[in-house]
Amino acid sequence: MMMSRTGLVGPGARTLYRHLPLTAALAALITLAAKVQVPFWPVPMTMHTLAVMTIALLAGPRVAVGAMAAYLAAGAAGLPVFSGSPARGIGIAYMAGPTGGYLLGYLLAAGLVGWLALGGGTLRRVLAMLAGLAVIYAVGAAWLSAFVPADKVLAVGVLPFLLGDLLKIGVAALLAALWTRMRGKGRA
C-alpha cells in the first residue's frame, strides 16, 4: 500500500471509493424502506428486510454491509433514518432501545446473505435469505429480551413479523431472478 497526502491508499481503498456513491444510495434506499409502513396484521410492517435482503443479493456482501453500516452511522449521528423516528427517538438512544438488536441483525445478515448467495441460483438465494432472517431474529430477540419478559419475546419480537418477512424474502428472490435475467439478456 502507498501513502498519499490524505492517508493510506491501496487497492482496497480504491474499491471503497469506487463504491461510495452506490453505498450511499443504498443506505438511502434502506432509510426509505424503514419509513414505508404497509398495513399488515397483526402489526404494520416496514420494508427493511426486503431492502437489506435485495441489496445483499444484488450488490454482494461488501457493498451490502457498507450500505447497512452507513445507514446505522447516519442513525447514530442523529439523522431520523429509523422506522418511527424522530417520534420514537433518534441516535444512539434509539439504537439502544428494544429494536437495536434487529438493527445489528440487519448488518450481520447483509454480509451473510450476500456471501452465501454469491454465484448461486434462486434456491441458494432463498436459503441464504432464510439464514439471514434467522440471524436477524436471533440477535433481535436476544436484545429484546432485555426489555420484554423472556416468555413473551417470540410473541412480541418474532411471530408477528414472520409471515411478512417470508413474503419479503419471496419478493427479494423474484427481484434478484428478474435482475439476473435482465442482465443476462443485456450481454447477448
XYZ file of N, CA and C in Angstrom:
564
model
N 0.842 -1.184 0.000
C 0.000 0.000 0.000
C 0.884 1.243 0.000
N 0.344 2.308 -0.524
C 1.087 3.548 -0.599
C 0.429 4.584 0.307
N 1.240 5.545 0.711
C 0.696 6.660 1.480
C 0.464 7.821 0.537
N -0.636 8.470 0.699
C -0.900 9.694 -0.046
C -0.989 10.833 0.957
N -1.197 12.008 0.461
C -1.308 13.159 1.360
C -2.519 13.051 2.280
N -3.525 12.320 1.835
C -4.747 12.213 2.635
C -4.779 10.959 3.489
N -3.767 10.110 3.410
C -3.742 8.921 4.249
C -3.407 7.679 3.456
N -3.766 6.553 3.996
C -3.445 5.265 3.418
C -4.320 5.008 2.187
N -3.677 4.717 1.074
C -4.417 4.429 -0.153
C -3.850 3.158 -0.743
N -4.683 2.240 -1.057
C -4.276 0.983 -1.671
C -5.413 0.428 -2.488
N -5.248 -0.783 -2.976
C -6.293 -1.372 -3.810
C -7.644 -1.432 -3.107
N -7.669 -1.777 -1.831
C -8.929 -1.837 -1.092
C -9.576 -0.474 -0.969
N -8.762 0.554 -0.740
C -9.298 1.904 -0.606
C -9.885 2.385 -1.928
N -9.220 2.075 -3.044
C -9.769 2.472 -4.346
C -11.113 1.810 -4.592
N -11.252 0.551 -4.210
C -12.519 -0.142 -4.360
C -13.581 0.515 -3.495
N -13.218 0.867 -2.261
C -14.159 1.532 -1.364
C -14.637 2.843 -1.972
N -13.713 3.647 -2.457
C -14.081 4.940 -3.039
C -14.948 4.765 -4.280
N -14.666 3.740 -5.060
C -15.445 3.496 -6.270
C -16.888 3.147 -5.919
N -17.091 2.434 -4.802
C -18.434 2.005 -4.405
C -19.136 2.996 -3.475
N -18.472 4.072 -3.102
C -19.052 5.016 -2.156
C -20.384 5.603 -2.622
N -20.506 6.077 -3.864
C -21.814 6.608 -4.286
C -22.916 5.540 -4.249
N -22.602 4.335 -4.671
C -23.582 3.252 -4.634
C -23.959 2.924 -3.196
N -22.973 2.851 -2.324
C -23.217 2.544 -0.916
C -24.120 3.603 -0.284
N -23.848 4.856 -0.574
C -24.673 5.946 -0.033
C -26.098 5.864 -0.587
N -26.235 5.583 -1.861
C -27.570 5.456 -2.456
C -28.334 4.287 -1.842
N -27.644 3.194 -1.590
C -28.303 2.036 -0.989
C -28.668 2.293 0.472
N -27.838 3.047 1.177
C -28.180 3.437 2.552
C -29.439 4.302 2.540
N -29.557 5.175 1.547
C -30.775 5.987 1.407
C -31.982 5.100 1.094
N -31.773 4.067 0.305
C -32.850 3.124 -0.008
C -33.294 2.380 1.263
N -32.347 1.992 2.106
C -32.686 1.340 3.371
C -33.497 2.298 4.244
N -33.119 3.569 4.256
C -33.869 4.574 5.012
C -35.296 4.674 4.502
N -35.448 4.743 3.196
C -36.783 4.802 2.600
C -37.583 3.561 2.981
N -36.946 2.407 2.924
C -37.619 1.156 3.275
C -38.058 1.156 4.740
N -37.272 1.787 5.600
C -37.627 1.858 7.020
C -38.841 2.755 7.241
N -39.007 3.724 6.383
C -40.097 4.688 6.539
C -41.410 4.203 5.929
N -41.347 3.261 4.999
C -42.555 2.741 4.356
C -43.211 1.741 5.298
N -44.439 2.024 5.664
C -45.184 1.103 6.521
C -46.377 0.566 5.741
N -46.462 -0.750 5.687
C -47.550 -1.418 4.991
C -48.503 -1.965 6.047
N -49.789 -1.634 5.924
C -50.735 -2.199 6.887
C -50.709 -3.727 6.785
N -50.513 -4.366 7.891
C -50.388 -5.815 7.914
C -50.874 -6.280 9.270
N -51.373 -7.471 9.327
C -51.857 -7.996 10.593
C -50.809 -8.914 11.190
N -50.484 -8.884 12.412
C -51.092 -8.115 13.498
C -50.432 -6.755 13.722
N -49.301 -6.500 13.078
C -48.639 -5.197 13.215
C -48.258 -4.699 11.826
N -48.188 -3.376 11.646
C -47.726 -2.874 10.349
C -46.279 -3.307 10.117
N -45.918 -3.516 8.871
C -44.538 -3.912 8.593
C -43.850 -2.854 7.748
N -42.553 -2.764 7.947
C -41.735 -1.885 7.114
C -41.097 -2.742 6.030
N -40.360 -2.105 5.162
C -39.692 -2.814 4.078
C -38.202 -3.013 4.340
N -37.797 -2.854 5.611
C -36.388 -3.058 5.994
C -35.835 -4.375 5.464
N -36.499 -5.462 5.808
C -35.995 -6.783 5.445
C -35.886 -6.924 3.935
N -36.888 -6.449 3.218
C -36.853 -6.521 1.755
C -35.647 -5.767 1.206
N -35.406 -4.570 1.711
C -34.275 -3.775 1.230
C -32.942 -4.455 1.534
N -32.764 -4.888 2.771
C -31.489 -5.500 3.165
C -31.226 -6.771 2.362
N -32.226 -7.619 2.234
C -32.051 -8.887 1.511
C -31.783 -8.648 0.028
N -32.543 -7.758 -0.587
C -32.364 -7.489 -2.014
C -30.995 -6.877 -2.283
N -30.596 -5.938 -1.450
C -29.281 -5.315 -1.618
C -28.184 -6.364 -1.464
N -28.312 -7.235 -0.478
C -27.296 -8.278 -0.275
C -27.210 -9.196 -1.496
N -28.350 -9.551 -2.075
C -28.350 -10.428 -3.249
C -27.756 -9.752 -4.472
N -28.109 -8.496 -4.687
C -27.723 -7.823 -5.933
C -26.377 -7.108 -5.857
N -26.007 -6.615 -4.688
C -24.771 -5.836 -4.584
C -23.619 -6.623 -3.982
N -23.913 -7.754 -3.364
C -22.863 -8.554 -2.751
C -22.610 -8.161 -1.313
N -21.825 -8.971 -0.615
C -21.665 -8.764 0.826
C -20.967 -7.466 1.217
N -19.925 -7.077 0.514
C -19.186 -5.872 0.920
C -20.025 -4.616 0.797
N -20.647 -4.448 -0.358
C -21.455 -3.247 -0.567
C -22.676 -3.271 0.343
N -23.284 -4.445 0.537
C -24.453 -4.547 1.415
C -24.091 -4.179 2.849
N -22.982 -4.699 3.349
C -22.541 -4.351 4.706
C -22.195 -2.865 4.762
N -21.542 -2.355 3.743
C -21.217 -0.924 3.710
C -22.457 -0.055 3.741
N -23.475 -0.436 2.969
C -24.721 0.334 2.940
C -25.418 0.286 4.292
N -25.461 -0.887 4.894
C -26.118 -1.017 6.199
C -25.319 -0.279 7.267
N -23.997 -0.343 7.202
C -23.160 0.387 8.162
C -23.345 1.898 7.993
N -23.450 2.367 6.760
C -23.682 3.794 6.523
C -25.040 4.224 7.073
N -26.040 3.375 6.878
C -27.377 3.629 7.419
C -27.323 3.730 8.945
N -26.651 2.770 9.575
C -26.537 2.779 11.035
C -25.735 3.984 11.524
N -24.692 4.353 10.801
C -23.885 5.515 11.183
C -24.711 6.798 11.089
N -25.521 6.899 10.042
C -26.395 8.071 9.914
C -27.381 8.133 11.073
N -27.919 6.978 11.427
C -28.841 6.932 12.556
C -28.157 7.264 13.870
N -26.958 6.733 14.075
C -26.207 7.007 15.297
C -25.861 8.492 15.406
N -25.664 9.136 14.262
C -25.342 10.564 14.245
C -26.562 11.439 14.529
N -27.732 10.809 14.619
C -28.931 11.567 14.959
C -29.857 11.863 13.802
N -29.522 11.400 12.623
C -30.438 11.613 11.499
C -31.647 10.692 11.668
N -32.838 11.155 11.328
C -34.051 10.361 11.553
C -34.265 9.304 10.471
N -33.369 8.329 10.400
C -33.426 7.316 9.349
C -34.202 6.069 9.759
N -34.388 5.869 11.051
C -35.002 4.635 11.533
C -36.522 4.696 11.458
N -37.121 3.534 11.440
C -38.574 3.432 11.445
C -39.129 4.095 12.702
N -40.090 4.970 12.517
C -40.697 5.641 13.671
C -39.921 6.823 14.200
N -38.764 7.116 13.610
C -38.013 8.276 14.087
C -38.435 9.493 13.249
N -38.437 10.638 13.813
C -37.931 11.033 15.114
C -38.928 10.847 16.268
N -40.181 10.503 15.977
C -41.194 10.412 17.034
C -40.804 9.419 18.138
N -40.191 8.283 17.761
C -39.820 7.267 18.753
C -38.376 7.415 19.220
N -37.745 8.516 18.872
C -36.372 8.753 19.296
C -35.417 8.741 18.116
N -34.197 9.190 18.377
C -33.164 9.222 17.339
C -31.822 8.858 17.964
N -30.857 8.660 17.104
C -29.479 8.471 17.533
C -29.236 7.201 18.320
N -28.212 7.265 19.145
C -27.780 6.123 19.943
C -28.897 5.677 20.884
N -29.684 6.614 21.397
C -30.777 6.252 22.303
C -31.764 5.322 21.601
N -32.082 5.602 20.354
C -32.975 4.734 19.591
C -32.321 3.369 19.380
N -31.056 3.389 19.011
C -30.339 2.150 18.722
C -30.183 1.270 19.964
N -30.152 1.881 21.145
C -30.028 1.127 22.385
C -31.381 0.645 22.891
N -32.451 1.021 22.193
C -33.790 0.632 22.606
C -34.147 -0.785 22.175
N -35.402 -1.144 22.278
C -35.849 -2.518 22.033
C -35.536 -3.062 20.634
N -35.460 -2.194 19.638
C -35.215 -2.685 18.272
C -33.738 -2.678 17.880
N -32.877 -2.301 18.794
C -31.446 -2.224 18.487
C -30.853 -3.539 18.009
N -31.291 -4.637 18.567
C -30.776 -5.943 18.150
C -31.153 -6.287 16.718
N -32.322 -5.854 16.306
C -32.733 -6.105 14.925
C -31.868 -5.295 13.958
N -31.522 -4.078 14.349
C -30.634 -3.265 13.516
C -29.276 -3.937 13.360
N -28.727 -4.432 14.454
C -27.461 -5.166 14.389
C -27.641 -6.434 13.552
N -28.760 -7.101 13.718
C -29.046 -8.300 12.930
C -29.074 -8.014 11.445
N -29.625 -6.868 11.055
C -29.626 -6.488 9.635
C -28.202 -6.356 9.100
N -27.336 -5.747 9.902
C -25.940 -5.584 9.485
C -25.285 -6.951 9.272
N -25.446 -7.842 10.225
C -24.859 -9.181 10.112
C -25.483 -9.959 8.957
N -26.795 -9.842 8.811
C -27.493 -10.561 7.735
C -27.080 -10.050 6.359
N -26.814 -8.766 6.235
C -26.403 -8.222 4.933
C -25.147 -8.929 4.437
N -24.178 -9.091 5.321
C -22.952 -9.781 4.933
C -23.160 -11.261 4.709
N -23.891 -11.897 5.598
C -24.117 -13.336 5.494
C -24.899 -13.693 4.232
N -25.979 -12.999 3.993
C -26.804 -13.280 2.808
C -26.001 -13.033 1.541
N -25.317 -11.905 1.488
C -24.514 -11.602 0.306
C -23.462 -12.661 0.048
N -22.808 -13.116 1.104
C -21.757 -14.116 0.966
C -22.326 -15.474 0.569
N -23.374 -15.913 1.263
C -23.944 -17.231 0.975
C -24.582 -17.299 -0.412
N -25.096 -16.190 -0.901
C -25.800 -16.183 -2.184
C -24.873 -16.018 -3.382
N -23.599 -15.665 -3.154
C -22.676 -15.417 -4.264
C -22.674 -16.564 -5.267
N -22.952 -16.228 -6.511
C -22.887 -17.206 -7.596
C -23.980 -18.249 -7.579
N -24.950 -18.113 -6.727
C -25.985 -19.125 -6.619
C -27.237 -18.782 -7.400
N -28.047 -19.787 -7.577
C -29.336 -19.620 -8.223
C -30.401 -19.264 -7.202
N -31.642 -19.387 -7.623
C -32.758 -18.973 -6.779
C -32.818 -19.751 -5.471
N -32.651 -21.061 -5.514
C -32.726 -21.850 -4.285
C -31.637 -21.424 -3.296
N -30.447 -21.259 -3.782
C -29.350 -20.837 -2.904
C -29.623 -19.458 -2.317
N -30.180 -18.565 -3.121
C -30.507 -17.222 -2.631
C -31.565 -17.280 -1.535
N -32.601 -18.090 -1.755
C -33.657 -18.206 -0.758
C -33.100 -18.785 0.545
N -32.285 -19.814 0.438
C -31.679 -20.400 1.637
C -30.775 -19.393 2.346
N -30.051 -18.600 1.577
C -29.197 -17.561 2.163
C -30.043 -16.541 2.917
N -31.167 -16.153 2.327
C -32.035 -15.176 2.995
C -32.687 -15.764 4.239
N -33.042 -17.034 4.202
C -33.596 -17.671 5.399
C -32.554 -17.706 6.520
N -31.302 -17.975 6.163
C -30.221 -17.938 7.155
C -30.062 -16.519 7.699
N -30.122 -15.536 6.825
C -30.030 -14.140 7.257
C -31.184 -13.744 8.162
N -32.380 -14.207 7.820
C -33.544 -13.913 8.652
C -33.395 -14.551 10.033
N -32.842 -15.751 10.077
C -32.603 -16.409 11.367
C -31.635 -15.581 12.216
N -30.630 -15.017 11.585
C -29.671 -14.163 12.313
C -30.376 -12.910 12.829
N -31.175 -12.282 11.974
C -31.896 -11.071 12.387
C -32.770 -11.374 13.600
N -33.537 -12.446 13.523
C -34.421 -12.800 14.632
C -33.648 -13.213 15.885
N -32.573 -13.953 15.724
C -31.803 -14.402 16.886
C -31.193 -13.213 17.627
N -30.534 -12.327 16.898
C -29.902 -11.169 17.530
C -30.974 -10.208 18.051
N -32.004 -9.988 17.249
C -33.079 -9.081 17.663
C -33.813 -9.570 18.900
N -34.161 -10.852 18.918
C -34.886 -11.408 20.063
C -34.011 -11.439 21.311
N -32.733 -11.760 21.144
C -31.824 -11.766 22.295
C -31.746 -10.369 22.912
N -31.633 -9.359 22.069
C -31.574 -7.969 22.547
C -32.905 -7.574 23.184
N -33.995 -7.944 22.525
C -35.328 -7.595 23.008
C -35.608 -8.187 24.383
N -34.965 -9.307 24.689
C -35.200 -9.963 25.980
C -34.769 -9.095 27.166
N -33.986 -8.073 26.914
C -33.632 -7.127 27.980
C -34.787 -6.161 28.269
N -35.779 -6.114 27.364
C -36.888 -5.173 27.504
C -38.235 -5.861 27.728
N -38.311 -7.130 27.382
C -39.571 -7.871 27.414
C -39.329 -9.171 28.186
N -40.287 -9.619 28.976
C -40.100 -10.909 29.663
C -39.773 -12.025 28.657
N -38.885 -12.906 29.049
C -38.387 -13.956 28.149
C -39.504 -14.776 27.528
N -40.572 -15.033 28.258
C -41.654 -15.850 27.716
C -42.516 -15.101 26.700
N -42.279 -13.817 26.541
C -43.052 -13.003 25.591
C -42.248 -12.601 24.350
N -40.946 -12.878 24.344
C -40.078 -12.395 23.269
C -40.528 -12.909 21.898
N -40.778 -14.179 21.767
C -41.216 -14.721 20.475
C -42.547 -14.126 20.051
N -43.473 -13.995 20.991
C -44.802 -13.467 20.685
C -44.761 -12.002 20.273
N -43.795 -11.264 20.787
C -43.709 -9.835 20.511
C -42.701 -9.514 19.408
N -41.587 -10.238 19.376
C -40.483 -9.852 18.505
C -40.232 -10.720 17.298
N -40.936 -11.844 17.154
C -40.684 -12.722 16.013
C -41.978 -13.082 15.283
N -42.892 -13.717 15.981
C -44.088 -14.269 15.342
C -44.923 -13.251 14.564
N -45.112 -12.023 15.063
C -45.912 -11.067 14.294
C -45.283 -10.672 12.957
N -43.989 -10.878 12.824
C -43.264 -10.418 11.639
C -42.910 -11.540 10.672
N -43.040 -12.771 11.109
C -42.550 -13.917 10.343
C -43.202 -14.040 8.971
N -44.510 -14.018 8.903
C -45.193 -14.163 7.612
C -44.796 -13.037 6.658
N -44.803 -11.819 7.149
C -44.412 -10.682 6.302
C -42.982 -10.797 5.811
N -42.072 -11.226 6.679
C -40.676 -11.365 6.280
C -40.493 -12.497 5.268
N -41.256 -13.563 5.413
C -41.189 -14.646 4.420
C -41.710 -14.170 3.068
N -42.755 -13.354 3.079
C -43.249 -12.762 1.824
C -42.183 -11.857 1.200
N -41.500 -11.076 2.035
C -40.452 -10.179 1.530
C -39.279 -10.973 0.957
N -38.969 -12.109 1.550
C -37.916 -12.969 1.002
C -38.325 -13.465 -0.379
N -39.582 -13.826 -0.528
C -40.082 -14.238 -1.840
C -39.971 -13.128 -2.873
N -40.333 -11.922 -2.479
C -40.224 -10.768 -3.388
C -38.765 -10.499 -3.730
N -37.876 -10.552 -2.744
C -36.446 -10.324 -2.986
C -35.891 -11.380 -3.944
N -36.296 -12.637 -3.770
C -35.843 -13.701 -4.674
C -36.337 -13.446 -6.089
N -37.575 -13.016 -6.211
C -38.132 -12.695 -7.533
C -37.392 -11.524 -8.172
N -37.143 -10.471 -7.399
C -36.407 -9.309 -7.923
C -35.002 -9.711 -8.379
N -34.332 -10.536 -7.584
C -32.978 -10.974 -7.947
C -33.004 -11.831 -9.212
N -34.006 -12.703 -9.334
C -34.116 -13.540 -10.538
C -34.386 -12.682 -11.766
N -35.272 -11.691 -11.623
C -35.547 -10.785 -12.748
C -34.315 -9.979 -13.126
N -33.597 -9.494 -12.117
C -32.377 -8.721 -12.368
C -31.345 -9.569 -13.108
N -31.161 -10.795 -12.649
C -30.201 -11.702 -13.280
C -30.599 -11.977 -14.721
N -31.876 -12.188 -14.931
C -32.373 -12.461 -16.288
C -32.180 -11.249 -17.202
N -32.492 -10.062 -16.698
C -32.322 -8.846 -17.497
C -30.857 -8.598 -17.827
N -29.975 -8.826 -16.876
C -28.545 -8.620 -17.122
C -28.029 -9.636 -18.124
N -28.538 -10.879 -18.054
C -28.126 -11.914 -18.998
C -28.529 -11.590 -20.424
N -29.731 -11.020 -20.600
C -30.195 -10.659 -21.937
C -29.426 -9.452 -22.479
N -28.991 -8.585 -21.567
C -28.242 -7.396 -21.998
C -26.861 -7.737 -22.530
N -26.321 -8.882 -22.148
C -24.979 -9.278 -22.580
C -25.000 -10.007 -23.905
N -26.149 -10.482 -24.321
C -26.217 -11.289 -25.543
C -26.048 -10.463 -26.790
